[in-house]
XYZ file of C-alpha atoms in Angstrom:
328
model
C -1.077 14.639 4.706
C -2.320 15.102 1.210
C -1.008 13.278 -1.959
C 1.404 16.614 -3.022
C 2.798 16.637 0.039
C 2.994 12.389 0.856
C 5.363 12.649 -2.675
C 7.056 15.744 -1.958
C 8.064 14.382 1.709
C 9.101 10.023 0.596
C 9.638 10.265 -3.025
C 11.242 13.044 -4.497
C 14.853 13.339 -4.730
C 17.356 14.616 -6.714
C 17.973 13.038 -10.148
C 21.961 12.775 -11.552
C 21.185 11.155 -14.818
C 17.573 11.499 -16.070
C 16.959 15.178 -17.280
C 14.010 15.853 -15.531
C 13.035 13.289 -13.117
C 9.773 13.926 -10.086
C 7.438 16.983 -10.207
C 6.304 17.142 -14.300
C 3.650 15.077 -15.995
C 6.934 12.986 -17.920
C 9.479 12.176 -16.930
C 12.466 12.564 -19.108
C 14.926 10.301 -19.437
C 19.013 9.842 -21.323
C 19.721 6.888 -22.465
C 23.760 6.741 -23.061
C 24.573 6.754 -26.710
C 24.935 3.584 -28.200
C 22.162 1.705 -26.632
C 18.500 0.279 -26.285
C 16.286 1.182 -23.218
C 14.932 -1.897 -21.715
C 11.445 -1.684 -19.650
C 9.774 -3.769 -17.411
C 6.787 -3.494 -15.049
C 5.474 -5.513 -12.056
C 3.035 -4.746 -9.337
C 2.632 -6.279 -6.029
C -0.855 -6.641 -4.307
C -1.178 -7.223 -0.557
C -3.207 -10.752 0.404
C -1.447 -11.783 -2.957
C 1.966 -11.038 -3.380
C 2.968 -10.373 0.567
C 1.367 -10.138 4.179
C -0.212 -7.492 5.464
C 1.819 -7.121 8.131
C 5.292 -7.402 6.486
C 7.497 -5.239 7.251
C 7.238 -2.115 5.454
C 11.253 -1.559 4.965
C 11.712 -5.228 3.367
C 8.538 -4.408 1.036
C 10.019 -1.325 -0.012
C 13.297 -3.398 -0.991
C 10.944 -6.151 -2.798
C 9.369 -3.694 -4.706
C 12.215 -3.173 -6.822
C 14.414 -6.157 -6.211
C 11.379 -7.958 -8.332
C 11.822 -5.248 -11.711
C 15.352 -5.045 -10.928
C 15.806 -8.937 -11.371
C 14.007 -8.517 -14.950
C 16.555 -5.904 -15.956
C 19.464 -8.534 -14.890
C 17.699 -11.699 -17.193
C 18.080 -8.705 -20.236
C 21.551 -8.197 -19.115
C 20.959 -3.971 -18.523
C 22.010 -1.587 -16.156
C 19.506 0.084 -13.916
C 19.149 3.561 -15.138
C 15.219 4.673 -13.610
C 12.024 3.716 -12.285
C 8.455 5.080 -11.771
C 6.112 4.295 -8.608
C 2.543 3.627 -8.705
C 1.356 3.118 -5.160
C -2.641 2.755 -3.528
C -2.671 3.245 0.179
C -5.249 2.515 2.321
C -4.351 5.834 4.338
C -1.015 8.484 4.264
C 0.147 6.233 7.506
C 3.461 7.935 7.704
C 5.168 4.954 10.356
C 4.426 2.950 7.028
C 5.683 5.040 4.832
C 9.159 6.030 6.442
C 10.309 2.688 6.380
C 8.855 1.761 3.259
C 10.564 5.149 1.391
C 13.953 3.841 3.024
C 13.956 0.071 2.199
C 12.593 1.256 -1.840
C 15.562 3.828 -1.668
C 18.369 1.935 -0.719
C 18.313 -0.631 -3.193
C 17.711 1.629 -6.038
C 20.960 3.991 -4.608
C 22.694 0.925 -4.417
C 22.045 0.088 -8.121
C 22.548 4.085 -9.197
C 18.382 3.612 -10.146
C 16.951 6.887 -9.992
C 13.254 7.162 -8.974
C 11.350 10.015 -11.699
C 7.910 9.876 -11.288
C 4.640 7.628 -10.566
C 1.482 7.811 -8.701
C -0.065 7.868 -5.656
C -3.621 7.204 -4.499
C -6.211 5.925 -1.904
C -7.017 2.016 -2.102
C -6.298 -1.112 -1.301
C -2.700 -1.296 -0.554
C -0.530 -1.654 -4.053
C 2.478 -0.967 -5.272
C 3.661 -0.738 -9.198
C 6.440 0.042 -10.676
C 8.349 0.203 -13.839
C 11.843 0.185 -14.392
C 14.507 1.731 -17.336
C 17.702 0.118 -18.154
C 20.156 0.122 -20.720
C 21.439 -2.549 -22.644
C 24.868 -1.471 -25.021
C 24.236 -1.859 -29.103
C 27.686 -2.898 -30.853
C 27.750 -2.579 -34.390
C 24.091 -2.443 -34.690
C 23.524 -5.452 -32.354
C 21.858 -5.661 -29.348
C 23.667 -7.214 -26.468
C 20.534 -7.757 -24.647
C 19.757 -11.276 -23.017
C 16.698 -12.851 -24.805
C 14.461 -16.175 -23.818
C 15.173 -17.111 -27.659
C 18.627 -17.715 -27.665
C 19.165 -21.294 -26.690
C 20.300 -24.517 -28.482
C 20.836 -27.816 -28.470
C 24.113 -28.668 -26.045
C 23.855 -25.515 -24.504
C 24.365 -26.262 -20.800
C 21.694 -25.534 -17.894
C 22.762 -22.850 -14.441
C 21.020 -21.370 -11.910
C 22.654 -18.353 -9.699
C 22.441 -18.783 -6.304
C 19.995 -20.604 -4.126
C 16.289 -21.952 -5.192
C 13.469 -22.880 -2.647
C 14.396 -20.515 0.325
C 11.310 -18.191 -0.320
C 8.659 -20.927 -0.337
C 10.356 -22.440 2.774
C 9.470 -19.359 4.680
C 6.598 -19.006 2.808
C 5.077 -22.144 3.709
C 6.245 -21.425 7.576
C 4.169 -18.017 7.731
C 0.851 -19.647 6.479
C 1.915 -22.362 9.082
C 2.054 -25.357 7.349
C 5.042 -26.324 9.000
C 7.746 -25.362 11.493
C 11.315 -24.196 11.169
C 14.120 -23.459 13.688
C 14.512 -20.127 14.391
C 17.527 -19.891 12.415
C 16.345 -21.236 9.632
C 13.277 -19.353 9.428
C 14.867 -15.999 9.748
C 17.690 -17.437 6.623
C 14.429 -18.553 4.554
C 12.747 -15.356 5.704
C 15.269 -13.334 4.134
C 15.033 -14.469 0.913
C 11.483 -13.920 0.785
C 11.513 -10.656 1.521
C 14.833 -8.941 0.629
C 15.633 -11.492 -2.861
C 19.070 -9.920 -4.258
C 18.467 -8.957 -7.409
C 21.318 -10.458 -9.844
C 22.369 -7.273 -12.140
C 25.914 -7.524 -11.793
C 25.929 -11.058 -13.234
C 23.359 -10.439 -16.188
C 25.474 -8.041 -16.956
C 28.880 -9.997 -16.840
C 26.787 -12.756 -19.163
C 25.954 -10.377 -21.895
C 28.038 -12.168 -25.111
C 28.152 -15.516 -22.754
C 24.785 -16.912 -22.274
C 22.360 -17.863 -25.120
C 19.077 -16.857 -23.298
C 17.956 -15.873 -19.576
C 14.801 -15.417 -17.385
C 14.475 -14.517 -13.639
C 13.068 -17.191 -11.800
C 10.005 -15.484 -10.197
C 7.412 -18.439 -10.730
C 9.502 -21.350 -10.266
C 12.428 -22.985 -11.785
C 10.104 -24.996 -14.308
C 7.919 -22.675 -15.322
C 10.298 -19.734 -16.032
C 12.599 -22.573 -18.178
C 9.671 -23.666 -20.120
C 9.590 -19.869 -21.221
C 13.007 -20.244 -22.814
C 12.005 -23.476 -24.154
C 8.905 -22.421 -25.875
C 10.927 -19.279 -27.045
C 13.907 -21.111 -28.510
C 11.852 -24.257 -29.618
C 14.023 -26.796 -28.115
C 13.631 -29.267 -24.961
C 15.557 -29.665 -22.192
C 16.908 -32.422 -19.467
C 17.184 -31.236 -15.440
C 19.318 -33.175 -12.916
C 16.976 -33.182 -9.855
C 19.858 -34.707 -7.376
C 21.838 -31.497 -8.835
C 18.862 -28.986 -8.473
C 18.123 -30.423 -4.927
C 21.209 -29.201 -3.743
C 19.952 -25.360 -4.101
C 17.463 -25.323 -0.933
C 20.088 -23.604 1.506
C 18.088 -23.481 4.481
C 18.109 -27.712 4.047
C 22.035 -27.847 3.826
C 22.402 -28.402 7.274
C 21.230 -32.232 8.020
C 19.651 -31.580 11.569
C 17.711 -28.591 9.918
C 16.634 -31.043 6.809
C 15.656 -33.822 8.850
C 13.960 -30.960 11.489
C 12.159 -29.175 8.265
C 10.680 -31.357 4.667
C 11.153 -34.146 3.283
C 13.448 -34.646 0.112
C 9.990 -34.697 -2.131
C 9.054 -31.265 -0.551
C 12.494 -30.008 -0.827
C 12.488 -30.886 -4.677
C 8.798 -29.263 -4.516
C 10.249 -25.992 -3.423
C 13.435 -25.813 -5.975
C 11.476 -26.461 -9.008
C 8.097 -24.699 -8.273
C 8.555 -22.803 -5.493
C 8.904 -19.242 -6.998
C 9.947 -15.871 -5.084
C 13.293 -16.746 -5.838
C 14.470 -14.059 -7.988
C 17.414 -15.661 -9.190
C 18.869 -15.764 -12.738
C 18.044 -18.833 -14.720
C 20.226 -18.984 -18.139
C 22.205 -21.200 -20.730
C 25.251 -21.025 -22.400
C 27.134 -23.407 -25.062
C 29.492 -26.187 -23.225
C 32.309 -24.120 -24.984
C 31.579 -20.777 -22.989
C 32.138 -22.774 -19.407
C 35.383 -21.028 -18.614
C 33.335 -17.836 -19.471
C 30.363 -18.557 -17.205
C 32.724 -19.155 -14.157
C 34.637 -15.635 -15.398
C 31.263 -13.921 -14.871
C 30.532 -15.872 -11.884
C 33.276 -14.316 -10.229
C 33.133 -10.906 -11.751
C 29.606 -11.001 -9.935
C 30.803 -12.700 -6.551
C 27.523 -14.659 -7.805
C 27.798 -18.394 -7.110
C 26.247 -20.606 -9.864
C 24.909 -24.421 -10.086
C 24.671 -26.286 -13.497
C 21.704 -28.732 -13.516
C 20.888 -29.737 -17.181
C 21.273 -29.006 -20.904
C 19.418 -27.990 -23.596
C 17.720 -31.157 -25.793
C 16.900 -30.424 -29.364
C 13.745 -33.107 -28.659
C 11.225 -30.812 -27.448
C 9.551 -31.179 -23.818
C 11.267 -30.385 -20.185
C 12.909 -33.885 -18.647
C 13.423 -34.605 -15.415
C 16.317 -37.258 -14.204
C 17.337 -38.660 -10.486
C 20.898 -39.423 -9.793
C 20.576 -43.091 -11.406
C 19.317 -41.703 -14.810
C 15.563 -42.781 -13.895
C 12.811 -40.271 -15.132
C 11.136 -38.546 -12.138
C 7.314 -38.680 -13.735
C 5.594 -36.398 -10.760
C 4.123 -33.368 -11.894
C 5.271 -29.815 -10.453
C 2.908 -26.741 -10.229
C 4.755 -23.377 -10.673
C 3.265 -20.093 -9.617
C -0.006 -19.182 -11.586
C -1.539 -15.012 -10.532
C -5.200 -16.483 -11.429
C -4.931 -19.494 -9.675
């Protein structure tokens, strides 16, 4: 199967809202009138980013669950995205399921695939993403890292930890029960991407990132960008590690100093990290359920500069957490 005929077969559909979508050398694209396009790109490698023998269904859903969760931190609805993808050979039992999984999540979040790549390599997949963030009265409504101040309160959407739970249980550094492997397992490889609630957040939250590095790391992004500080609750923030909610699987799994580990710096997550003044908590919990997204809050925003971190007694927790570096 050559290249033509690999796209022609797994990656061309039918496009509803771009003007001219698979098949040219550009895509072309309609933005609705009235806003800004927002753009993001992330690649996966295999040996770095996933196992080679992951299923090829669940990668396809990774693949854009990752640029899907950067559109949610903007706030934007999914409007398009390209493919780039190396393959070590046109293997189509790995590319059926792989098409579907990719597919799926982009119908379910009206994303239209337009265009892209394909070659021979070392597997790797790339893609960038379109959205579209509303402009009212001249004003962006996008979410930005640079929006946060002093009082602002501290959330986190859903759970934090899961991925490098199962992560940890692949490479076999330690055992889980079945159950809880296959719960942690799922978050790994299928995150949810949090649109719905970026979007129910735009004119509520001061700033946003997706947590794709770790909980730390991605914060000290809106710190740096905002130029403030910020204080965690770790007994708070410990909470978030759902596969551990169970006490005969926490007791079975990590101890409380790994669990805290794998909230903060764990990464994979793909959650929504954002703040929001103290006034706008009503608001938050409006958007929470408009997005049937649950959320935790675990700090506030210091004007004093620097990322705190407090137990349940008030005492500084002074151990150092490493977040997710690509050249490490």
């Amino acid at each position: 199967m050559g290249e033509f005929d690999l796209i022609a077969r797994y990656f061309t559909r039918p496009t509803r809202r771009a003007a001219l979508g698979v098949g040219d050398d550009c895509a072309l694209l309609l933005p609705a009138p009235g806003t800004q396009l927002a753009i993001s790109s992330d690649m996966l490698v295999q040996g770095r980013h996933f196992f080679a023998d992951v299923d090829p269904f669940t990668l396809g859903h990774k693949a854009l669950a990752v640029n899907l969760s950067d559109l949610a931190a903007c706030g934007a609805q999914p409007l398009a995205f390209t493919l780039a993808l190396a393959l070590p050979q046109a293997d189509e039992a790995w590319l059926a399921p792989f098409s579907r999984g990719l597919l799926a999540l982009a119908d379910a979040h009206g994303c239209e695939l337009v265009g892209g790549d394909t070659t021979q390599g070392p597997l790797n997949i790339c893609i960038t993403v379109f959205g579209e963030v509303p402009v009212v009265q001249g004003k962006s409504q996008a979410l930005l890292r640079s929006g946060a101040r002093a009082g602002d309160d501290i959330y986190v959407s859903g759970t934090l930890g899961d991925a490098r739970l199962a992560l940890e249980a692949l490479r076999g550094t330690l055992t889980l029960p079945a159950a809880a492997l296959a719960q942690a397992r799922r978050r790994l490889e299928q995150p949810t991407p949090r649109v719905a609630l970026g979007q129910a957040l735009r004119g509520v939250a001061s700033a946003a990132i997706d947590v794709s590095d770790g909980l730390l790391g991605d914060l000290r992004h809106i710190l740096r960008a905002s130029a403030v500080g910020a204080t965690l609750n770790t007994s708070v923030a410990i909470t978030l590690i759902a596969a551990c909610a169970r006490p005969d699987w926490a007791t079975a799994i990590i101890s409380s100093e790994k669990q805290l580990d794998y909230v903060l710096a764990g990464g994979d997550d793909y959650e929504l990290a954002f703040t929001a003044p103290a006034s706008a908590r009503q608001a938050v919990q409006a958007a929470a359920r408009q997005a049937d997204t649950p959320l935790t809050r675990i700090g506030h925003i210091d004007a004093e500069a620097g990322l705190r971190l407090m137990d349940a007694a008030g005492k500084a927790v002074t151990r150092s957490f490493s977040s997710f570096d690509h050249f490490a």
